[in-house]
Short mmCIF file of C-alpha atoms and ligand atoms in Angstrom, two decimals:
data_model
loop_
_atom_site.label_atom_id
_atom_site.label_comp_id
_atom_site.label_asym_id
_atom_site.label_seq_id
_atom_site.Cartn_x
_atom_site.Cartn_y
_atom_site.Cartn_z
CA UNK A 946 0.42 -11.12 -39.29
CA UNK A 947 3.29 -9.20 -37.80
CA UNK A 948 4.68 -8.85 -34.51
CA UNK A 949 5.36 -4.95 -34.15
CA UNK A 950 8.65 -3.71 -31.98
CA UNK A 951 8.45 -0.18 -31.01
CA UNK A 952 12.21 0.64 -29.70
CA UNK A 953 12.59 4.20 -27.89
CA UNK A 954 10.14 6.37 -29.74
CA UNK A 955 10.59 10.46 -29.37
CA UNK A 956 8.07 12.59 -31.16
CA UNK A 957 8.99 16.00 -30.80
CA UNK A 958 6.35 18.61 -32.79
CA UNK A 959 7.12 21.63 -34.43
CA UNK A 960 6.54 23.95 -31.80
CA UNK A 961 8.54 21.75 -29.62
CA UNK A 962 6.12 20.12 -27.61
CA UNK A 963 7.02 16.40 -26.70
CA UNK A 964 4.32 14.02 -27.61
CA UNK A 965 6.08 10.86 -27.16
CA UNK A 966 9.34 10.38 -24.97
CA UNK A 967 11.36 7.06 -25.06
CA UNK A 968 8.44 4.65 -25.88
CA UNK A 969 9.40 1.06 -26.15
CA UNK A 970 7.03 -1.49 -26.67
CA UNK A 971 7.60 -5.26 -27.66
CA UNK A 972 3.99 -6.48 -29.13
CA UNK A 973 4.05 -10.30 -30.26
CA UNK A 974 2.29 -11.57 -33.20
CA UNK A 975 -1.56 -11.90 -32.73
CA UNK A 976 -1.43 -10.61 -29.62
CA UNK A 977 -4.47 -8.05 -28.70
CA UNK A 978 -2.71 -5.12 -27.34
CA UNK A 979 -4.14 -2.04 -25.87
CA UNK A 980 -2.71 1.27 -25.55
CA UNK A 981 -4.39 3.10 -22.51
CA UNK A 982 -4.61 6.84 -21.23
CA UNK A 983 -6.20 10.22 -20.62
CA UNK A 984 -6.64 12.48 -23.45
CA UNK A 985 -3.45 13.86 -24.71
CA UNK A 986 -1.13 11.39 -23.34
CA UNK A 987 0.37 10.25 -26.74
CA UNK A 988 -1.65 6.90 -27.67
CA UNK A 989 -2.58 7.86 -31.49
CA UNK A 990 0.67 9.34 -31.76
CA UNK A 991 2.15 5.70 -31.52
CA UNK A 992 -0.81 4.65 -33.38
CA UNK A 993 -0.05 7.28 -36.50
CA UNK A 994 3.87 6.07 -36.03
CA UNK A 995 3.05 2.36 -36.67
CA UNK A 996 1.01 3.24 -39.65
CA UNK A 997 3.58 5.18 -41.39
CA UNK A 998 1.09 8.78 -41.33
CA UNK A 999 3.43 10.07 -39.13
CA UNK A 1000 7.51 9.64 -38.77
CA UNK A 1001 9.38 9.81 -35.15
CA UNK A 1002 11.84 11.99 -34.04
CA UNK A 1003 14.44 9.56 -33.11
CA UNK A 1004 13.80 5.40 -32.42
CA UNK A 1005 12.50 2.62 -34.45
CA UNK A 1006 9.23 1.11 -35.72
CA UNK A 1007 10.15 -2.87 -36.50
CA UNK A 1008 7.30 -5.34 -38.16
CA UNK A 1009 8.92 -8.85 -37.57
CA UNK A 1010 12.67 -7.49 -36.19
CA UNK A 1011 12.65 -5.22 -39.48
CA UNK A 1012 12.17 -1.37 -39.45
CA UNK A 1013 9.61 0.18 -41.47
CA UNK A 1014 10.22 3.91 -40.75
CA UNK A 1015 11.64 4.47 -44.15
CA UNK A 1016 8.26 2.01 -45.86
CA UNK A 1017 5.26 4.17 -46.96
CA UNK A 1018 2.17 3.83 -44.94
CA UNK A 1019 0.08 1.92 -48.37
CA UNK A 1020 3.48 -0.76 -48.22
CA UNK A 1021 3.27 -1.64 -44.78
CA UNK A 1022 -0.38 -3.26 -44.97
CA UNK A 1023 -1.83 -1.99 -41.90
CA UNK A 1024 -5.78 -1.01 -41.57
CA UNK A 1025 -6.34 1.45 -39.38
CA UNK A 1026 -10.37 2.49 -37.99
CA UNK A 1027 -10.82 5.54 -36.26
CA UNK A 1028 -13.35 7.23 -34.37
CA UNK A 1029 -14.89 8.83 -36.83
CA UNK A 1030 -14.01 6.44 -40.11
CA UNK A 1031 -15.22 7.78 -43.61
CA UNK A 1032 -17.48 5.52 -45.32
CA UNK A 1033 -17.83 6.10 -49.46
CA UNK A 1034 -20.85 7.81 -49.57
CA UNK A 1035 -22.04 6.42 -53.05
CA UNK A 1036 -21.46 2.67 -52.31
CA UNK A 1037 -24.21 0.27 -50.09
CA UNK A 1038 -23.04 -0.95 -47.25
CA UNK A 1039 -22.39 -4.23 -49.16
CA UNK A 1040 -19.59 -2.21 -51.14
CA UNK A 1041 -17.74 -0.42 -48.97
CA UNK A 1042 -17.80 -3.80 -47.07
CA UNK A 1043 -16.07 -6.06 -49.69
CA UNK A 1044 -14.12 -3.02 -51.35
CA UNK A 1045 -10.93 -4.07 -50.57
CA UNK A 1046 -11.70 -7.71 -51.36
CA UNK A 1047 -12.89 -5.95 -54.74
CA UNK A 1048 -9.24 -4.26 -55.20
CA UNK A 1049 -7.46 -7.04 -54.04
CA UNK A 1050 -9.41 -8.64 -56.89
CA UNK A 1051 -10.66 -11.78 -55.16
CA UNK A 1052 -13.07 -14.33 -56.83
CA UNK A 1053 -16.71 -13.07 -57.03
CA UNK A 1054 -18.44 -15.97 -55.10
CA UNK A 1055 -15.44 -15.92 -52.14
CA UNK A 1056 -15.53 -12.13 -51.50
CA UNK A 1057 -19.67 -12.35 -51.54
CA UNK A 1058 -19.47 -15.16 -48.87
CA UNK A 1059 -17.01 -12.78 -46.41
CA UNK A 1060 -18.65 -10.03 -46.84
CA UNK A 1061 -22.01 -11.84 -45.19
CA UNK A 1062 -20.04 -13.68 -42.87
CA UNK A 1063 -18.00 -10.45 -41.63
CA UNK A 1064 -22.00 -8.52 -41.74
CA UNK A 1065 -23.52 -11.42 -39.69
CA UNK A 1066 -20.89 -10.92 -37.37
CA UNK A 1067 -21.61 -7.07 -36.64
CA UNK A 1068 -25.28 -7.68 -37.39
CA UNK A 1069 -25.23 -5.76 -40.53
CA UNK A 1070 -26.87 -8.16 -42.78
CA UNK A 1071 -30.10 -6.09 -42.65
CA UNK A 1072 -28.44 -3.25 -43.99
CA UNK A 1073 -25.90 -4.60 -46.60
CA UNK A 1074 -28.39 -2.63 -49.64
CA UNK A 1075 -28.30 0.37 -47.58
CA UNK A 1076 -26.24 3.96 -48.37
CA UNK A 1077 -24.06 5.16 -45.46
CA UNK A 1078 -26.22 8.17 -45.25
CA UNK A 1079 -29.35 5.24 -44.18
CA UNK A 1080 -27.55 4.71 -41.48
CA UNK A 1081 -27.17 5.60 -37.55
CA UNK A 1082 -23.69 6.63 -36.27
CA UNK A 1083 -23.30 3.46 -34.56
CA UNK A 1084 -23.79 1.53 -37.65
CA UNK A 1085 -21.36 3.25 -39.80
CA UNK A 1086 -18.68 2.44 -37.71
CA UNK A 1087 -19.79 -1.14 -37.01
CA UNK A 1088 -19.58 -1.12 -41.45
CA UNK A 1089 -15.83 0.43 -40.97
CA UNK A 1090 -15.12 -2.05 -38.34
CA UNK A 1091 -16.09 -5.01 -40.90
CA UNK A 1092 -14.39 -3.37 -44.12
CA UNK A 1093 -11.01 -3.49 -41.82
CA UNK A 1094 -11.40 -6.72 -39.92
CA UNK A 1095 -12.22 -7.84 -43.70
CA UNK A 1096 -8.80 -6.77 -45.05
CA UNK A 1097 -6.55 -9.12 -43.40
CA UNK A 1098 -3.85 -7.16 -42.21
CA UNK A 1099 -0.44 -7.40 -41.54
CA UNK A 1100 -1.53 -5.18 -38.03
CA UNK A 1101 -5.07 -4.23 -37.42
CA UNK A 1102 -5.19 -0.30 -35.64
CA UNK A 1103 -8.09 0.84 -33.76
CA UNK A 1104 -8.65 4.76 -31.99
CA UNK A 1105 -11.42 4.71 -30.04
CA UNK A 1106 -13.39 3.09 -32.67
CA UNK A 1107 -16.57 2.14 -29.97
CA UNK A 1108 -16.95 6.22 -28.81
CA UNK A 1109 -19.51 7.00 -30.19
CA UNK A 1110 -21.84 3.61 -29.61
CA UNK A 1111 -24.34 3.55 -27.15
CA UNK A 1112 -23.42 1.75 -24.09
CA UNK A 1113 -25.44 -1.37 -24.66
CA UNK A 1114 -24.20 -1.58 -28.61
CA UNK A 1115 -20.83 -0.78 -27.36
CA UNK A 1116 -20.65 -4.18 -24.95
CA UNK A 1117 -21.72 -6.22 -28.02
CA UNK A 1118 -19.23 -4.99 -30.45
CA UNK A 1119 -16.48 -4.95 -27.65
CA UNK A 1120 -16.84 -8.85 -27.58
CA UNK A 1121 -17.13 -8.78 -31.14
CA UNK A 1122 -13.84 -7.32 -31.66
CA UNK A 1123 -11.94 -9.74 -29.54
CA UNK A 1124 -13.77 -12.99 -30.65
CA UNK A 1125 -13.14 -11.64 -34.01
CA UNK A 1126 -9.85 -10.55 -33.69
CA UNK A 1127 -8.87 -14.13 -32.01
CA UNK A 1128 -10.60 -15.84 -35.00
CA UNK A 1129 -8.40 -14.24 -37.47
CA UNK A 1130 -5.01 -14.28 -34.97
CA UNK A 1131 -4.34 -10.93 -36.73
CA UNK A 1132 -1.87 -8.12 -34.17
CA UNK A 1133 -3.94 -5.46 -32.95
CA UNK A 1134 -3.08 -2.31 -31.61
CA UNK A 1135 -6.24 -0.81 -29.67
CA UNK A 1136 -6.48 3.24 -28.22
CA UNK A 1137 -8.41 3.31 -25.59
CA UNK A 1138 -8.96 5.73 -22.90
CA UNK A 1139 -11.52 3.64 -21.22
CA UNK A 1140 -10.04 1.53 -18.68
CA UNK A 1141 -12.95 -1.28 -18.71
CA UNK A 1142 -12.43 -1.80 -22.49
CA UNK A 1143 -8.93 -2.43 -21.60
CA UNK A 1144 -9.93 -4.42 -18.99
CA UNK A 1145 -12.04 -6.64 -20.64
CA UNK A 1146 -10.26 -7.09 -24.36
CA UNK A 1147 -6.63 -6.83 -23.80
CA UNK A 1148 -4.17 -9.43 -23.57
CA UNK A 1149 -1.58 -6.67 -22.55
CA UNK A 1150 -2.19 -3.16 -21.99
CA UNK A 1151 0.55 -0.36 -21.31
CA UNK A 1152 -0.61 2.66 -19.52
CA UNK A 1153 0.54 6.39 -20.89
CA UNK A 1154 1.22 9.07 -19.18
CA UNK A 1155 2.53 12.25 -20.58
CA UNK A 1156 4.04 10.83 -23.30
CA UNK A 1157 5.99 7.77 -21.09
CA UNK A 1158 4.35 4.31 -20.85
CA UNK A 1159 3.93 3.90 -17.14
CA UNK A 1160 3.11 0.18 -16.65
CA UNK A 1161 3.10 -2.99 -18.97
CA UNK A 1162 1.12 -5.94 -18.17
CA UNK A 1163 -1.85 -8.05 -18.57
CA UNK A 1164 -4.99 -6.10 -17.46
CA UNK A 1165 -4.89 -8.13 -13.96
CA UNK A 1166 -1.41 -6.94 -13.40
CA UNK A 1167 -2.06 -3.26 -13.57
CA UNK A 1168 -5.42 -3.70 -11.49
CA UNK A 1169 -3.80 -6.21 -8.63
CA UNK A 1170 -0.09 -4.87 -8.99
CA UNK A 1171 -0.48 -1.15 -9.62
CA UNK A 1172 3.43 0.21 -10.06
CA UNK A 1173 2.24 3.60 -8.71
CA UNK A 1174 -0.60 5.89 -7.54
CA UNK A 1175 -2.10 6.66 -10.88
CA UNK A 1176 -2.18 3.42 -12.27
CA UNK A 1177 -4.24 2.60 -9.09
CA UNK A 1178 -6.35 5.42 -9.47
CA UNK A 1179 -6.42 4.82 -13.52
CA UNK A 1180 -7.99 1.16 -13.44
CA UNK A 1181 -11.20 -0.26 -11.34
CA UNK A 1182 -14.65 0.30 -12.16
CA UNK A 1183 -14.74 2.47 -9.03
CA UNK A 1184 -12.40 4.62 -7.84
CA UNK A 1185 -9.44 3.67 -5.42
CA UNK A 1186 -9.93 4.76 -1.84
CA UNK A 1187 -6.95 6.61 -1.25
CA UNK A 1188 -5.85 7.52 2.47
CA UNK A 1189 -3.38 9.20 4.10
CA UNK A 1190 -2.03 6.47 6.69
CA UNK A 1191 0.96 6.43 9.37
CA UNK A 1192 2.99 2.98 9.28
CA UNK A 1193 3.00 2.23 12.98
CA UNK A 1194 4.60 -0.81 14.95
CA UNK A 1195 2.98 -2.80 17.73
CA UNK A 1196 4.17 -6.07 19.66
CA UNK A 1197 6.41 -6.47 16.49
CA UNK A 1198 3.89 -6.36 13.97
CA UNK A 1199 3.50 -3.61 11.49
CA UNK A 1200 -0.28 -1.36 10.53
CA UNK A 1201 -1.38 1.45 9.02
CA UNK A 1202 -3.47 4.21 10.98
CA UNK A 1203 -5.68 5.76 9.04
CA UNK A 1204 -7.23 8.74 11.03
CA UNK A 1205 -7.48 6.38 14.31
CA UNK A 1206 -8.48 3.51 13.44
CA UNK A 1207 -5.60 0.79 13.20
CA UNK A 1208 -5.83 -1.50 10.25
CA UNK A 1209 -3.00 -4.89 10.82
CA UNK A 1210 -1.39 -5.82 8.29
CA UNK A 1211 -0.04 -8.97 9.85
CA UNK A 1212 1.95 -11.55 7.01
CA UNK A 1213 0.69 -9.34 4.26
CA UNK A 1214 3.15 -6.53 5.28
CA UNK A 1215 5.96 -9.06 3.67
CA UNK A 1216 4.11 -7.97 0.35
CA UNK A 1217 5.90 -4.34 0.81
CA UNK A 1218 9.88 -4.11 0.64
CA UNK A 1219 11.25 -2.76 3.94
CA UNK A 1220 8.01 -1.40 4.80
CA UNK A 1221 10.15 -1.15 8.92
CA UNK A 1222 11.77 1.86 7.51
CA UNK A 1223 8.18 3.74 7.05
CA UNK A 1224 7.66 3.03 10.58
CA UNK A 1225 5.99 6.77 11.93
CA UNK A 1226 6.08 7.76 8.86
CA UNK A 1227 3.21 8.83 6.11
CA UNK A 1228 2.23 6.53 3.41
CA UNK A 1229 -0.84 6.74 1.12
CA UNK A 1230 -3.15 3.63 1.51
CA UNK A 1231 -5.49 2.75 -1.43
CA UNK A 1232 -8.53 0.38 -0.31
CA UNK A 1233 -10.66 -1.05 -3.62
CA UNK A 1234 -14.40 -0.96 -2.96
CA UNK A 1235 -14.76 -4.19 -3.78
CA UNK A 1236 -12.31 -5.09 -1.43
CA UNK A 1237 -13.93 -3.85 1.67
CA UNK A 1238 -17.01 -6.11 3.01
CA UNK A 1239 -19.60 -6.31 5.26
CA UNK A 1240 -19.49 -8.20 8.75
CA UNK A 1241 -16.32 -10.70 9.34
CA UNK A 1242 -13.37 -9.17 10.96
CA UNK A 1243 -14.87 -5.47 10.81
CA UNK A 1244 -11.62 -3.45 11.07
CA UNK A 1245 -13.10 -0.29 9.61
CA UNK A 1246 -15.35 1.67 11.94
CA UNK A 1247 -17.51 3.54 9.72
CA UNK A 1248 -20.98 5.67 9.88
CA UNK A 1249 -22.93 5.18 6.26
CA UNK A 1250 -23.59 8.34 4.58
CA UNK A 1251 -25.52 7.01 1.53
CA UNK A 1252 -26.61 4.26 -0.67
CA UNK A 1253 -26.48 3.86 -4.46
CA UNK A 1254 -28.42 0.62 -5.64
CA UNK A 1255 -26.89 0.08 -8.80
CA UNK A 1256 -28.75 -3.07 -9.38
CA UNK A 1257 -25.78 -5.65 -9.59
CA UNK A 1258 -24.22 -4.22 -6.51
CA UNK A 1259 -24.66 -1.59 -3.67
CA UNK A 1260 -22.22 1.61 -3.53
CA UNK A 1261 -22.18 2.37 -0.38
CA UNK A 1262 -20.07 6.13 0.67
CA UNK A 1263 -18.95 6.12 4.29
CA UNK A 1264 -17.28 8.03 6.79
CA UNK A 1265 -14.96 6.73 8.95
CA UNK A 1266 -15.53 7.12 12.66
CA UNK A 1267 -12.24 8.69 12.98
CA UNK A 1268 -10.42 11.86 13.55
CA UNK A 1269 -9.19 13.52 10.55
CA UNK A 1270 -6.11 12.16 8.56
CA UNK A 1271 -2.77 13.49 8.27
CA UNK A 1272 -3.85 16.19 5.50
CA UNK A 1273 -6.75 17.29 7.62
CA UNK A 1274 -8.99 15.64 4.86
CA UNK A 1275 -12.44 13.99 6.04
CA UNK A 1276 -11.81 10.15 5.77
CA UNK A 1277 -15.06 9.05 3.84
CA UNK A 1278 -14.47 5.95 2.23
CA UNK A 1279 -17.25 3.94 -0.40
CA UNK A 1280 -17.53 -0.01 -0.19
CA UNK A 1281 -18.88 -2.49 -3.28
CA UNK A 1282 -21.37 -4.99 -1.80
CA UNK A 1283 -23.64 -7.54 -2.79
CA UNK A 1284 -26.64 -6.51 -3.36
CA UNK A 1285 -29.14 -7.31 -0.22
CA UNK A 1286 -26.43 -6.20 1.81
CA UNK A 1287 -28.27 -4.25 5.12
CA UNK A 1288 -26.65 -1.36 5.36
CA UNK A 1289 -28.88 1.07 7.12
CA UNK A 1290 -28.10 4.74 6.87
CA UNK A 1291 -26.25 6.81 9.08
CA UNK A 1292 -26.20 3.85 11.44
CA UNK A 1293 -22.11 3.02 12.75
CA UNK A 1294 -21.20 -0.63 11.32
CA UNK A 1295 -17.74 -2.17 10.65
CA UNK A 1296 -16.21 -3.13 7.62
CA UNK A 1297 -14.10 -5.35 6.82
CA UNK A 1298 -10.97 -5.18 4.57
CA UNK A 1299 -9.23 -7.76 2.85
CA UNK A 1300 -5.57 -6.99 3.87
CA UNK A 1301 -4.06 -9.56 1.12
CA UNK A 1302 -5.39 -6.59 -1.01
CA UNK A 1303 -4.81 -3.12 0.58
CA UNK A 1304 -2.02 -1.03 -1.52
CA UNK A 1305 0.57 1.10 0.20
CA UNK A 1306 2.22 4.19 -1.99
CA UNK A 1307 5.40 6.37 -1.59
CA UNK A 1308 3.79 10.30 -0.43
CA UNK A 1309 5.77 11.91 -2.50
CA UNK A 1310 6.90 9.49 -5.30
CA UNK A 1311 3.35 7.94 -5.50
CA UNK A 1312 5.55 4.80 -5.74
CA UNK A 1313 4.02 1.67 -4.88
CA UNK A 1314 5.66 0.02 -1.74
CA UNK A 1315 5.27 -3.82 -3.03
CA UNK A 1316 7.69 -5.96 -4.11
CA UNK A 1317 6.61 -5.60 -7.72
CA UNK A 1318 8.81 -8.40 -8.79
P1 LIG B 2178 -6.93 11.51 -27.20
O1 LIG B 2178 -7.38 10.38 -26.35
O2 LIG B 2178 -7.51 12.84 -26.75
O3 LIG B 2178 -7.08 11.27 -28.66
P2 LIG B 2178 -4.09 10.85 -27.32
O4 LIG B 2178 -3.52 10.19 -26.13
O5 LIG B 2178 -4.43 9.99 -28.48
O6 LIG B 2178 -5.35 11.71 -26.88
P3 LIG B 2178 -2.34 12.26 -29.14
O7 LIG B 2178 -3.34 12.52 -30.22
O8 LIG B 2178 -1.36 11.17 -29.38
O9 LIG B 2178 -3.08 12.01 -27.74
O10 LIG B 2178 -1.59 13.62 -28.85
C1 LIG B 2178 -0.56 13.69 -27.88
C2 LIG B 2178 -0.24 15.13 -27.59
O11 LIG B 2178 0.41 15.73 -28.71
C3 LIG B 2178 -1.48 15.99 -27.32
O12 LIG B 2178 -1.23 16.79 -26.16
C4 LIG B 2178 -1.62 16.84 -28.55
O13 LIG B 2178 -2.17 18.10 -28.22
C5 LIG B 2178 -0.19 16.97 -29.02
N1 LIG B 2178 -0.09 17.18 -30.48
C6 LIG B 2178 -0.61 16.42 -31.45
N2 LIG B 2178 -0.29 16.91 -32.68
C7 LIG B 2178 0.44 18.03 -32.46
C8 LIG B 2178 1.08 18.99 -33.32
N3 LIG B 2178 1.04 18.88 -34.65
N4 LIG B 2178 1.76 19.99 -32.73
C9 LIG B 2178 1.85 20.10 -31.39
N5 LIG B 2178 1.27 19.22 -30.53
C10 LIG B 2178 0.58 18.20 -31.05
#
């Protein structure tokens, strides 16, 4: 196992565009890291850099404080599964499982025992005697999964490799991953643009942008501690309620008026840095759904527009009983609740917000406000 130190990666193509800029990434050994982002943001780029198929511009790839930009991808013992991962169409299942166990010439009764073990795992055994074309999408990358994971690499690489599962098949193998990928402590570097797989297998994920990691952290650091606007708007099942708010002051105590209703921020404005100096001025306010409820302090004023039951939970959409906000925009706002929850339609009720949890932006930075430290 390797730790892997990416130190300010540039990747500059051909035609000039710039698909990586300044990318520096410290990613210890065993650790289950997660590269995060909208399409075309740079993720396999760093991906293709750490497995040698592709060389940087300028900076370093380091396995273990050592550089390996000048090692050939086959030296630097990295297995890599993609979305769409070539099986060998002549071999079973069984094969193409244990074929690097076969090259790697291990003893016959060993490499028969992990190749079942690694099958069970992805529940595979059923098909170990079949050819790849016998199989379903889904299952043919489940069989690439287990050939890598089987392979014992220095650093295990992974694009997108649950795409094209179904979403049921996709939650299994998702735990599968990490359980397995804890079991053998090996580093793994996994593309993602799907914030609730980073979520949910990530010890550490960084979130790209444009080529530019935007925030580092553990997945409950970006969620609770978003550094700006589109991290916040990147990560939560549901999206962010974002609002344009005015910082206002009353009896010494600092708010945030969103349209015209007041929403106090009482201690909690200590978790924002000089948050005095935005006083009449325009911030953007981000509410979670799930962090607006039903009944208790009811500081939100709000007319229900509609209902989705989604079986776990109630998504409710809203409109605030408000005049408009400081871009003219309608302030509808949508609330997670437990399920049960009366909420009758286009009937006024309050909600309440958790303050300890409301998120104040820069307008035109997108900055967040908190002390992030
Ligand atoms: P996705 O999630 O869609 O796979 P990604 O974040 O993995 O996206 P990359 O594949 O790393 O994105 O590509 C980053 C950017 O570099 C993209 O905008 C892509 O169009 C661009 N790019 C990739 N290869 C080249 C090339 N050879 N010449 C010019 N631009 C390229």
């Amino acid at each position: 196992m390797s730790a892997v130190q990416l130190h300010n990666l540039r990747k500059v193509h051909e035609n000039g565009f710039v698909a990586l800029d300044g990318v520096t990434l410290d990613i210890a050994d065993g650790e289950f890291f997660v590269l995060l982002g909208p399409s075309g943001c740079g993720k396999t780029t760093v991906l293709r850099m750490v497995a040698g198929v592709d060389s940087p511009t300028h900076g370093d790839v380091r396995f273990d404080g050592v550089s390996v930009v000048e090692v050939p991808s086959r030296d630097r013992n990295v297995s890599m599964v993609f979305q769409n991962y070539a099986l060998y169409p002549t071999m079973t299942v069984r094969e193409n499982i244990g074929f690097s166990l076969r090259v790697g010439k291990v003893k016959k009764s060993t490499a028969a025992s992990s190749v079942n073990d690694i099958a069970a795992a992805f529940e595979l055994t059923e098909l170990l005697d079949r050819l790849p074309s016998q199989l379903s999408g889904g299952e043919r990358q489940r069989v690439a999964m287990a050939r890598a994971m089987l392979r014992e690499p220095n650093v295990f690489l992974m694009d997108e490799p649950l795409a094209n599962l179904d979403a049921s098949l996709r939650e299994k193998v998702r735990s599968e991953v990490s359980r397995l990928q804890r079991r053998v402590g090996v580093t793994m570097l996994y593309v993602t643009h799907d914030q609730v797989e980073a979520m949910s297998m990530g010890d550490r994920v960084a979130l790209f942008e444009d080529g530019k990691i935007v925030q580092v952290g553990s997945p409950l650091e970006l969620y609770e501690a978003p550094r700006n606007r589109f991290v916040a708007e990147f990560l939560g099942t549901h999206a962010i309620n974002m609002f344009r708010a005015t910082v206002i002051e009353q009896d010494d105590k600092l708010s945030v008026l969103i349209g015209s209703q007041c929403l106090a921020l009482g201690r909690n404005a200590n978790r924002f840095s000089n948050l005095w100096a935005f006083v009449g001025r325009e911030v953007l306010c981000g509410l979670r759904p799930e962090s607006i409820g039903r009944g208790g302090a009811g500081v939100l004023d709000v007319s229900i527009e509609f209902v989705e039951q989604l079986g776990h939970e109630l998504l409710v959409s809203a409109n605030l009983i408000s005049e408009a906000c400081g871009d003219g925009s309608t302030p509808s706002i949508r609330a997670s609740l437990p399920i049960g929850t009366h909420v009758p339609r286009w009937e006024a009720i309050s909600f309440s917000v958790d303050t300890e949890r409301i998120h104040l932006f820069d307008v035109e930075t997108g900055e967040s406000l908190a002390n992030l430290h």
